[in-house]
C-alpha cells in the first residue's frame, strides 16, 4: 500500500474510534444520573468528537479533491468504518457506560503517549493536543470505576456485570489489523504489543481498587477494525447520517 | 417591628441595594423568588431535551459540536440557578422532587416537539431570543445571587441566539427544501415563542408585587412588543414569513401591531396537555430514577473513604 493510502486508512481508524465513542457519549446528554456528571460526560463527548474532527481533516487532506471532514465522516457505510467493536457497544446504563469508557480511556491514553513520538508530525501533533484531554478522561472514568465498584452491593453487581459484558471486546484493541501492522512498520504507529501489558497492568490495578475482577471468559471478539461490526453500528450510522443522506450535497 | 423591617427592606430595594441570602426578607419575597428561580432552573434542564434530541443527528461535525456545547451550557445554567435557589432555603433534591411530582412548573415552550433540523435554528433564534428579552432585565433583579447567575446565563444565551439565527440563515440560503424547512419551523415556533412572555398585563395578577420588589422590571406586554419589533426585520433578512396575517407596522405607535394570541392553547399546555408534556416529564423522572443507584453508591463510597481516612489517622496517632 502506498504510504499516503496507509496513513489515510490508519488515520481513519483512529478517527472512527473517537467519533463513534463520542456519538455514544452524546446520547447521554440531558439524561445523566446527576447534573454535574451529565456535564462531565458531554465534555468527554466534545473532546472525542473534537479529536475525530482533527483526524478527519487530516484524512480529507490526504484524500484530496472535494473531500472534507464531513464527507469522510458521514458518507461511508458500515463496512467502511474501522473503529473497534468496544466503542460502538450501547450505553445500556451508567455502569456499562463507565466501564466502556474506562477500558477505552486506558487504551487511548497509552496509544497517544506513544503516538506523540510518531514520525508523522501531523499525527503526533494531534496526539499531543488530545493527550491532555485523555488524561482527564482516564482520571474521571477510573474514579467512577472505584466509586461504583466499591460503593454499594448493588453498584458492585452492576459494575461487575458491565465488566463481564464488555470484557470480550477489549482483546480487539491489541489485535493489529493489516493497516496497523503496516503503519507500525512504516514508523508512524505504535507497536500494540508494547501497549498491551501497560493496559493490562493499569486495568488490573483499578479493578482491584474497585473490588472488581476480570472474568474468566477468555474468548475475544474481533472484526470492527476490518469493517465487520456488531448490528449496533448500522443504527448509529442511520442516526448520524440521516440528514447527509436525505439531502445530498446540502450545506448546513 | 415587622413593619419597620418591611419598610427597611423596601427602602433597600428602592435604593437598588442587592438583597443577599443572610438579609431579612419578607416570606412572600422568598417564596416568589424560590418559585421563579427553581422554575427557571427546571426550564434549563427540561430545555435540554428537545435539542438533545438532535445531537446524534446533527448534519455535520461543526454543528454537532456546537449543539453539544449548547445543551451542555443549559445544564450549566441549571446548576447556577439551582445554586442561587438553594440560598433561599430549599435543596436541589427537594426542587427536583417538586418537578417530578408535577408541583413545580417549567417553561411551556419545551412541551413542543423538535421535528426537523430547522427547529434547532428556530429555537436558538426565537426561543433563546425571547428568553434573552425576559432575562436581561433579571441581571438587575433585587436578589443578588439571582442577578449574578443571570449575568452569566445571558452572556451564553446571546451566543446561542446568534448561533440559532445563523442556522436559519444557512437554511434560507440553501436548497428550496431547506428553506421550506426553515419556514415550517418558524410557523410552528412563532406563537409558542410569543406565549413565553406570559399572559397579557391585565391578566397577570402577580406582576405588580414583583415589579415593586424589582424582580420584574418590564411588563409582559412590553417585552412581547419588543420581541416582535426585533424579530420582524430578522425574518425579512431570512426571507421567510412570520405566520401572523395581522402583523403590520403602526406608524403612530412606532411599533408593529400583531394578532391575538391563542390563550386557550397556552392554558392547555400549562395544564399539561401540550404535545410533549408527558414525554418531557417522563424523561426527567426516568433519568432521576435510573440514576438513583449511582448517587447512592457515590455517597456510600464517600462515607467509606472518610471512615478509612479516620482509622488511618487514628493508627498514625497511636
mmCIF file of C-alpha atoms in Angstrom, chain B:
data_model
loop_
_atom_site.group_PDB
_atom_site.id
_atom_site.type_symbol
_atom_site.label_atom_id
_atom_site.label_comp_id
_atom_site.label_asym_id
_atom_site.label_seq_id
_atom_site.Cartn_x
_atom_site.Cartn_y
_atom_site.Cartn_z
ATOM 1 C CA UNK B 1 -41.186 45.737 64.457
ATOM 2 C CA UNK B 2 -42.259 43.655 61.462
ATOM 3 C CA UNK B 3 -43.465 46.759 59.673
ATOM 4 C CA UNK B 4 -40.128 48.508 60.185
ATOM 5 C CA UNK B 5 -38.272 45.543 58.754
ATOM 6 C CA UNK B 6 -40.515 45.566 55.706
ATOM 7 C CA UNK B 7 -40.019 49.283 55.260
ATOM 8 C CA UNK B 8 -36.260 48.993 55.576
ATOM 9 C CA UNK B 9 -36.323 46.085 53.114
ATOM 10 C CA UNK B 10 -38.343 48.060 50.575
ATOM 11 C CA UNK B 11 -36.044 51.047 51.009
ATOM 12 C CA UNK B 12 -33.004 48.930 50.168
ATOM 13 C CA UNK B 13 -34.777 47.743 47.045
ATOM 14 C CA UNK B 14 -35.792 51.263 46.073
ATOM 15 C CA UNK B 15 -32.159 52.321 46.555
ATOM 16 C CA UNK B 16 -31.049 49.472 44.243
ATOM 17 C CA UNK B 17 -29.079 47.736 47.022
ATOM 18 C CA UNK B 18 -28.987 43.987 46.428
ATOM 19 C CA UNK B 19 -30.676 41.652 48.895
ATOM 20 C CA UNK B 20 -28.315 38.861 49.984
ATOM 21 C CA UNK B 21 -29.127 35.406 51.436
ATOM 22 C CA UNK B 22 -28.490 36.394 55.091
ATOM 23 C CA UNK B 23 -30.547 39.562 54.894
ATOM 24 C CA UNK B 24 -34.019 39.736 56.331
ATOM 25 C CA UNK B 25 -36.689 39.376 53.653
ATOM 26 C CA UNK B 26 -40.473 39.041 53.671
ATOM 27 C CA UNK B 27 -41.605 35.443 53.478
ATOM 28 C CA UNK B 28 -43.558 36.174 50.326
ATOM 29 C CA UNK B 29 -40.466 37.648 48.617
ATOM 30 C CA UNK B 30 -38.522 34.499 49.458
ATOM 31 C CA UNK B 31 -41.309 32.253 48.186
ATOM 32 C CA UNK B 32 -41.852 34.235 44.994
ATOM 33 C CA UNK B 33 -38.149 34.127 44.173
ATOM 34 C CA UNK B 34 -37.776 30.481 45.063
ATOM 35 C CA UNK B 35 -40.677 29.641 42.771
ATOM 36 C CA UNK B 36 -39.333 31.766 39.946
ATOM 37 C CA UNK B 37 -35.673 30.680 40.155
ATOM 38 C CA UNK B 38 -36.434 26.978 40.570
ATOM 39 C CA UNK B 39 -38.890 27.182 37.681
ATOM 40 C CA UNK B 40 -36.175 28.812 35.642
ATOM 41 C CA UNK B 41 -33.663 26.093 36.623
ATOM 42 C CA UNK B 42 -36.168 23.371 35.696
ATOM 43 C CA UNK B 43 -36.702 25.092 32.334
ATOM 44 C CA UNK B 44 -32.986 24.843 31.607
ATOM 45 C CA UNK B 45 -32.907 21.140 32.451
ATOM 46 C CA UNK B 46 -36.118 20.205 30.632
ATOM 47 C CA UNK B 47 -34.973 22.505 27.819
ATOM 48 C CA UNK B 48 -32.014 20.185 27.226
ATOM 49 C CA UNK B 49 -34.391 17.502 25.954
ATOM 50 C CA UNK B 50 -35.884 18.930 22.736
ATOM 51 C CA UNK B 51 -32.436 19.953 21.472
ATOM 52 C CA UNK B 52 -30.592 16.969 22.950
ATOM 53 C CA UNK B 53 -32.881 15.008 20.684
ATOM 54 C CA UNK B 54 -30.841 16.163 17.666
ATOM 55 C CA UNK B 55 -27.290 15.641 18.962
ATOM 56 C CA UNK B 56 -26.885 12.228 17.350
ATOM 57 C CA UNK B 57 -28.470 13.520 14.130
ATOM 58 C CA UNK B 58 -26.721 16.883 13.700
ATOM 59 C CA UNK B 59 -25.998 17.387 9.985
ATOM 60 C CA UNK B 60 -22.223 17.879 10.200
ATOM 61 C CA UNK B 61 -19.409 17.785 12.724
ATOM 62 C CA UNK B 62 -19.254 21.521 13.309
ATOM 63 C CA UNK B 63 -22.994 21.643 14.097
ATOM 64 C CA UNK B 64 -22.765 18.540 16.263
ATOM 65 C CA UNK B 65 -20.049 20.045 18.438
ATOM 66 C CA UNK B 66 -21.890 23.379 18.682
ATOM 67 C CA UNK B 67 -25.143 21.671 19.664
ATOM 68 C CA UNK B 68 -23.447 19.502 22.302
ATOM 69 C CA UNK B 69 -21.795 22.600 23.747
ATOM 70 C CA UNK B 70 -25.069 24.485 23.719
ATOM 71 C CA UNK B 71 -27.041 21.796 25.516
ATOM 72 C CA UNK B 72 -24.176 21.485 27.971
ATOM 73 C CA UNK B 73 -24.404 25.238 28.617
ATOM 74 C CA UNK B 74 -28.057 24.738 29.520
ATOM 75 C CA UNK B 75 -27.044 22.132 32.102
ATOM 76 C CA UNK B 76 -24.577 24.698 33.448
ATOM 77 C CA UNK B 77 -27.320 27.333 33.658
ATOM 78 C CA UNK B 78 -29.412 24.823 35.570
ATOM 79 C CA UNK B 79 -26.540 24.410 38.035
ATOM 80 C CA UNK B 80 -26.079 28.161 38.637
ATOM 81 C CA UNK B 81 -29.800 28.622 39.092
ATOM 82 C CA UNK B 82 -30.307 25.677 41.435
ATOM 83 C CA UNK B 83 -27.409 27.051 43.494
ATOM 84 C CA UNK B 84 -28.999 30.519 43.569
ATOM 85 C CA UNK B 85 -32.346 28.987 44.594
ATOM 86 C CA UNK B 86 -30.684 26.899 47.331
ATOM 87 C CA UNK B 87 -29.641 30.132 49.075
ATOM 88 C CA UNK B 88 -33.356 30.650 49.708
ATOM 89 C CA UNK B 89 -33.591 27.505 51.794
ATOM 90 C CA UNK B 90 -34.588 24.586 49.576
ATOM 91 C CA UNK B 91 -32.207 21.817 48.453
ATOM 92 C CA UNK B 92 -31.745 20.878 44.813
ATOM 93 C CA UNK B 93 -33.177 17.415 45.513
ATOM 94 C CA UNK B 94 -36.319 18.938 47.007
ATOM 95 C CA UNK B 95 -36.723 21.213 43.993
ATOM 96 C CA UNK B 96 -36.272 18.276 41.630
ATOM 97 C CA UNK B 97 -38.832 16.304 43.574
ATOM 98 C CA UNK B 98 -41.346 19.097 43.079
ATOM 99 C CA UNK B 99 -40.644 18.977 39.347
ATOM 100 C CA UNK B 100 -41.033 15.209 39.225
ATOM 101 C CA UNK B 101 -44.358 15.139 41.070
ATOM 102 C CA UNK B 102 -45.706 17.880 38.819
ATOM 103 C CA UNK B 103 -45.880 20.542 41.535
ATOM 104 C CA UNK B 104 -43.210 22.810 40.033
ATOM 105 C CA UNK B 105 -43.587 24.194 36.524
ATOM 106 C CA UNK B 106 -41.095 24.820 33.743
ATOM 107 C CA UNK B 107 -41.368 26.918 30.604
ATOM 108 C CA UNK B 108 -44.179 25.587 28.416
ATOM 109 C CA UNK B 109 -42.185 26.154 25.238
ATOM 110 C CA UNK B 110 -40.304 22.902 25.862
ATOM 111 C CA UNK B 111 -43.519 20.925 25.548
ATOM 112 C CA UNK B 112 -43.419 21.347 21.786
ATOM 113 C CA UNK B 113 -41.643 18.728 19.633
ATOM 114 C CA UNK B 114 -38.453 19.228 17.581
ATOM 115 C CA UNK B 115 -39.293 17.658 14.230
ATOM 116 C CA UNK B 116 -36.593 18.851 11.851
ATOM 117 C CA UNK B 117 -33.079 20.276 11.989
ATOM 118 C CA UNK B 118 -34.560 23.730 11.339
ATOM 119 C CA UNK B 119 -36.074 23.537 14.820
ATOM 120 C CA UNK B 120 -32.524 23.864 16.206
ATOM 121 C CA UNK B 121 -32.303 27.152 14.325
ATOM 122 C CA UNK B 122 -35.767 28.366 15.304
ATOM 123 C CA UNK B 123 -35.236 27.524 18.975
ATOM 124 C CA UNK B 124 -31.963 29.436 19.046
ATOM 125 C CA UNK B 125 -33.338 32.404 17.165
ATOM 126 C CA UNK B 126 -36.824 32.726 18.683
ATOM 127 C CA UNK B 127 -36.909 30.780 21.947
ATOM 128 C CA UNK B 128 -33.481 31.924 23.130
ATOM 129 C CA UNK B 129 -34.302 35.349 21.699
ATOM 130 C CA UNK B 130 -37.477 35.580 23.772
ATOM 131 C CA UNK B 131 -35.613 34.196 26.787
ATOM 132 C CA UNK B 132 -32.992 36.939 26.469
ATOM 133 C CA UNK B 133 -35.711 39.625 26.390
ATOM 134 C CA UNK B 134 -37.068 38.182 29.624
ATOM 135 C CA UNK B 135 -33.707 37.559 31.225
ATOM 136 C CA UNK B 136 -31.550 40.601 30.535
ATOM 137 C CA UNK B 137 -33.607 42.714 32.985
ATOM 138 C CA UNK B 138 -33.123 39.940 35.579
ATOM 139 C CA UNK B 139 -29.400 40.738 35.666
ATOM 140 C CA UNK B 140 -30.577 43.743 37.711
ATOM 141 C CA UNK B 141 -33.030 41.763 39.859
ATOM 142 C CA UNK B 142 -33.022 42.789 43.515
ATOM 143 C CA UNK B 143 -31.852 39.398 44.796
ATOM 144 C CA UNK B 144 -28.039 39.257 44.495
ATOM 145 C CA UNK B 145 -27.448 35.532 43.812
ATOM 146 C CA UNK B 146 -30.141 35.502 41.119
ATOM 147 C CA UNK B 147 -28.863 38.661 39.435
ATOM 148 C CA UNK B 148 -25.290 37.338 39.384
ATOM 149 C CA UNK B 149 -26.354 33.958 37.980
ATOM 150 C CA UNK B 150 -28.315 35.745 35.264
ATOM 151 C CA UNK B 151 -25.292 37.756 34.135
ATOM 152 C CA UNK B 152 -23.533 34.509 33.238
ATOM 153 C CA UNK B 153 -26.654 32.955 31.732
ATOM 154 C CA UNK B 154 -27.338 35.951 29.493
ATOM 155 C CA UNK B 155 -23.822 36.042 28.067
ATOM 156 C CA UNK B 156 -24.164 32.470 26.881
ATOM 157 C CA UNK B 157 -27.756 32.873 25.727
ATOM 158 C CA UNK B 158 -26.889 35.682 23.359
ATOM 159 C CA UNK B 159 -24.219 33.458 21.819
ATOM 160 C CA UNK B 160 -26.822 30.688 21.428
ATOM 161 C CA UNK B 161 -29.206 33.081 19.779
ATOM 162 C CA UNK B 162 -26.661 34.169 17.173
ATOM 163 C CA UNK B 163 -25.846 30.525 16.561
ATOM 164 C CA UNK B 164 -29.550 29.702 16.041
ATOM 165 C CA UNK B 165 -30.057 32.612 13.684
ATOM 166 C CA UNK B 166 -27.008 31.507 11.716
ATOM 167 C CA UNK B 167 -28.543 28.019 11.338
ATOM 168 C CA UNK B 168 -31.691 29.675 9.952
ATOM 169 C CA UNK B 169 -29.653 31.874 7.618
ATOM 170 C CA UNK B 170 -27.746 28.874 6.250
ATOM 171 C CA UNK B 171 -31.012 27.012 5.630
ATOM 172 C CA UNK B 172 -32.629 30.020 3.969
ATOM 173 C CA UNK B 173 -29.650 30.396 1.632
ATOM 174 C CA UNK B 174 -29.670 26.653 0.901
ATOM 175 C CA UNK B 175 -31.849 24.443 -1.272
ATOM 176 C CA UNK B 176 -35.616 25.099 -1.667
ATOM 177 C CA UNK B 177 -36.220 22.117 0.621
ATOM 178 C CA UNK B 178 -34.034 23.650 3.326
ATOM 179 C CA UNK B 179 -35.774 26.987 3.031
ATOM 180 C CA UNK B 180 -39.151 25.261 3.327
ATOM 181 C CA UNK B 181 -37.829 23.538 6.444
ATOM 182 C CA UNK B 182 -36.921 26.938 7.915
ATOM 183 C CA UNK B 183 -40.343 28.390 7.072
ATOM 184 C CA UNK B 184 -42.087 25.421 8.649
ATOM 185 C CA UNK B 185 -40.038 25.801 11.834
ATOM 186 C CA UNK B 186 -40.940 29.498 12.012
ATOM 187 C CA UNK B 187 -44.608 28.579 11.538
ATOM 188 C CA UNK B 188 -44.519 26.155 14.447
ATOM 189 C CA UNK B 189 -42.333 28.135 16.884
ATOM 190 C CA UNK B 190 -43.594 31.691 16.384
ATOM 191 C CA UNK B 191 -46.744 31.621 18.501
ATOM 192 C CA UNK B 192 -45.353 29.435 21.294
ATOM 193 C CA UNK B 193 -42.416 31.902 21.494
ATOM 194 C CA UNK B 194 -44.876 34.811 21.757
ATOM 195 C CA UNK B 195 -46.527 32.988 24.654
ATOM 196 C CA UNK B 196 -43.205 32.806 26.532
ATOM 197 C CA UNK B 197 -43.798 36.341 27.829
ATOM 198 C CA UNK B 198 -46.808 35.139 29.795
ATOM 199 C CA UNK B 199 -50.379 36.416 29.993
ATOM 200 C CA UNK B 200 -51.370 39.924 28.925
ATOM 201 C CA UNK B 201 -50.699 42.575 31.561
ATOM 202 C CA UNK B 202 -54.358 42.936 32.550
ATOM 203 C CA UNK B 203 -54.380 39.207 33.247
ATOM 204 C CA UNK B 204 -51.129 38.910 35.205
ATOM 205 C CA UNK B 205 -52.065 39.213 38.890
ATOM 206 C CA UNK B 206 -48.586 38.785 40.469
ATOM 207 C CA UNK B 207 -46.799 41.308 38.289
ATOM 208 C CA UNK B 208 -47.426 44.401 40.451
ATOM 209 C CA UNK B 209 -45.775 42.933 43.558
ATOM 210 C CA UNK B 210 -42.818 41.547 41.555
ATOM 211 C CA UNK B 211 -42.344 44.957 39.964
ATOM 212 C CA UNK B 212 -42.368 46.655 43.363
ATOM 213 C CA UNK B 213 -39.719 44.203 44.580
ATOM 214 C CA UNK B 214 -37.685 44.785 41.408
ATOM 215 C CA UNK B 215 -37.755 41.152 40.455
ATOM 216 C CA UNK B 216 -39.618 42.280 37.368
ATOM 217 C CA UNK B 217 -38.614 45.435 35.506
ATOM 218 C CA UNK B 218 -40.805 45.377 32.400
ATOM 219 C CA UNK B 219 -44.344 44.141 31.845
ATOM 220 C CA UNK B 220 -45.150 41.010 29.828
ATOM 221 C CA UNK B 221 -46.710 43.040 27.029
ATOM 222 C CA UNK B 222 -43.805 45.483 26.855
ATOM 223 C CA UNK B 223 -41.338 42.645 26.442
ATOM 224 C CA UNK B 224 -43.552 40.866 23.912
ATOM 225 C CA UNK B 225 -43.772 44.038 21.826
ATOM 226 C CA UNK B 226 -40.010 44.423 21.924
ATOM 227 C CA UNK B 227 -39.622 40.820 20.759
ATOM 228 C CA UNK B 228 -41.958 41.373 17.801
ATOM 229 C CA UNK B 229 -40.244 44.614 16.811
ATOM 230 C CA UNK B 230 -36.828 42.951 16.827
ATOM 231 C CA UNK B 231 -37.919 39.725 15.102
ATOM 232 C CA UNK B 232 -39.787 41.176 12.100
ATOM 233 C CA UNK B 233 -36.713 42.637 10.355
ATOM 234 C CA UNK B 234 -34.743 39.484 11.197
ATOM 235 C CA UNK B 235 -37.374 37.364 9.417
ATOM 236 C CA UNK B 236 -37.204 39.753 6.458
ATOM 237 C CA UNK B 237 -33.447 39.194 6.133
ATOM 238 C CA UNK B 238 -34.079 35.453 6.175
ATOM 239 C CA UNK B 239 -36.791 35.863 3.532
ATOM 240 C CA UNK B 240 -39.389 33.855 5.431
ATOM 241 C CA UNK B 241 -42.811 34.923 6.660
ATOM 242 C CA UNK B 242 -43.998 35.260 10.247
ATOM 243 C CA UNK B 243 -47.307 33.359 10.439
ATOM 244 C CA UNK B 244 -49.452 36.311 11.520
ATOM 245 C CA UNK B 245 -51.763 37.966 8.922
ATOM 246 C CA UNK B 246 -52.362 40.890 11.317
ATOM 247 C CA UNK B 247 -48.707 41.785 11.598
ATOM 248 C CA UNK B 248 -48.133 45.311 10.276
ATOM 249 C CA UNK B 249 -46.166 48.439 11.089
ATOM 250 C CA UNK B 250 -48.121 51.040 13.063
ATOM 251 C CA UNK B 251 -46.610 54.424 12.303
ATOM 252 C CA UNK B 252 -48.496 56.197 15.093
ATOM 253 C CA UNK B 253 -47.335 53.757 17.783
ATOM 254 C CA UNK B 254 -43.879 53.270 16.351
ATOM 255 C CA UNK B 255 -44.332 49.523 16.807
ATOM 256 C CA UNK B 256 -45.617 46.522 14.902
ATOM 257 C CA UNK B 257 -49.231 45.533 15.535
ATOM 258 C CA UNK B 258 -49.812 41.822 15.804
ATOM 259 C CA UNK B 259 -52.644 39.299 16.033
ATOM 260 C CA UNK B 260 -54.373 37.865 19.078
ATOM 261 C CA UNK B 261 -52.580 35.054 20.894
ATOM 262 C CA UNK B 262 -54.452 31.783 21.281
ATOM 263 C CA UNK B 263 -54.590 31.780 25.085
ATOM 264 C CA UNK B 264 -56.655 28.634 25.070
ATOM 265 C CA UNK B 265 -53.684 26.748 23.609
ATOM 266 C CA UNK B 266 -51.372 28.404 26.165
ATOM 267 C CA UNK B 267 -53.621 27.364 29.061
ATOM 268 C CA UNK B 268 -53.883 23.821 27.750
ATOM 269 C CA UNK B 269 -50.103 23.424 27.528
ATOM 270 C CA UNK B 270 -49.649 24.920 31.007
ATOM 271 C CA UNK B 271 -52.287 22.493 32.274
ATOM 272 C CA UNK B 272 -50.251 19.552 30.971
ATOM 273 C CA UNK B 273 -51.943 18.959 27.630
ATOM 274 C CA UNK B 274 -49.180 20.126 25.271
ATOM 275 C CA UNK B 275 -47.847 17.718 22.659
ATOM 276 C CA UNK B 276 -44.831 16.648 24.755
ATOM 277 C CA UNK B 277 -45.667 17.414 28.422
ATOM 278 C CA UNK B 278 -45.867 13.757 29.394
ATOM 279 C CA UNK B 279 -42.750 12.743 27.459
ATOM 280 C CA UNK B 280 -40.619 15.567 28.865
ATOM 281 C CA UNK B 281 -41.570 14.860 32.451
ATOM 282 C CA UNK B 282 -41.133 11.125 31.958
ATOM 283 C CA UNK B 283 -37.631 11.655 30.532
ATOM 284 C CA UNK B 284 -36.665 13.668 33.620
ATOM 285 C CA UNK B 285 -38.201 11.189 36.064
ATOM 286 C CA UNK B 286 -36.553 8.262 34.252
ATOM 287 C CA UNK B 287 -33.121 9.914 34.355
ATOM 288 C CA UNK B 288 -33.570 10.562 38.079
ATOM 289 C CA UNK B 289 -34.814 7.075 38.944
ATOM 290 C CA UNK B 290 -32.261 5.261 36.778
ATOM 291 C CA UNK B 291 -29.532 7.377 38.362
ATOM 292 C CA UNK B 292 -30.585 6.595 41.946
ATOM 293 C CA UNK B 293 -28.174 3.667 42.390
ATOM 294 C CA UNK B 294 -25.303 5.807 41.049
ATOM 295 C CA UNK B 295 -25.981 8.636 43.500
ATOM 296 C CA UNK B 296 -26.410 6.199 46.393
ATOM 297 C CA UNK B 297 -23.158 4.425 45.566
ATOM 298 C CA UNK B 298 -21.281 7.736 45.333
ATOM 299 C CA UNK B 299 -22.499 8.669 48.833
ATOM 300 C CA UNK B 300 -21.692 5.207 50.218
ATOM 301 C CA UNK B 301 -18.178 5.327 48.762
ATOM 302 C CA UNK B 302 -17.510 8.807 50.126
ATOM 303 C CA UNK B 303 -18.563 7.646 53.604
ATOM 304 C CA UNK B 304 -16.376 4.546 53.412
ATOM 305 C CA UNK B 305 -13.396 6.599 52.353
ATOM 306 C CA UNK B 306 -13.905 9.048 55.177
ATOM 307 C CA UNK B 307 -14.019 6.198 57.701
ATOM 308 C CA UNK B 308 -10.841 4.667 56.264
ATOM 309 C CA UNK B 309 -9.063 8.015 56.456
ATOM 310 C CA UNK B 310 -10.168 8.442 60.062
ATOM 311 C CA UNK B 311 -8.955 4.993 61.103
ATOM 312 C CA UNK B 312 -5.671 5.654 59.273
ATOM 313 C CA UNK B 313 -5.255 8.898 61.200
ATOM 314 C CA UNK B 314 -6.012 7.093 64.459
ATOM 315 C CA UNK B 315 -3.455 4.397 63.689
ATOM 316 C CA UNK B 316 -0.879 7.029 62.820
ATOM 317 C CA UNK B 317 -1.620 8.947 66.010
ATOM 318 C CA UNK B 318 -1.270 5.769 68.062
#
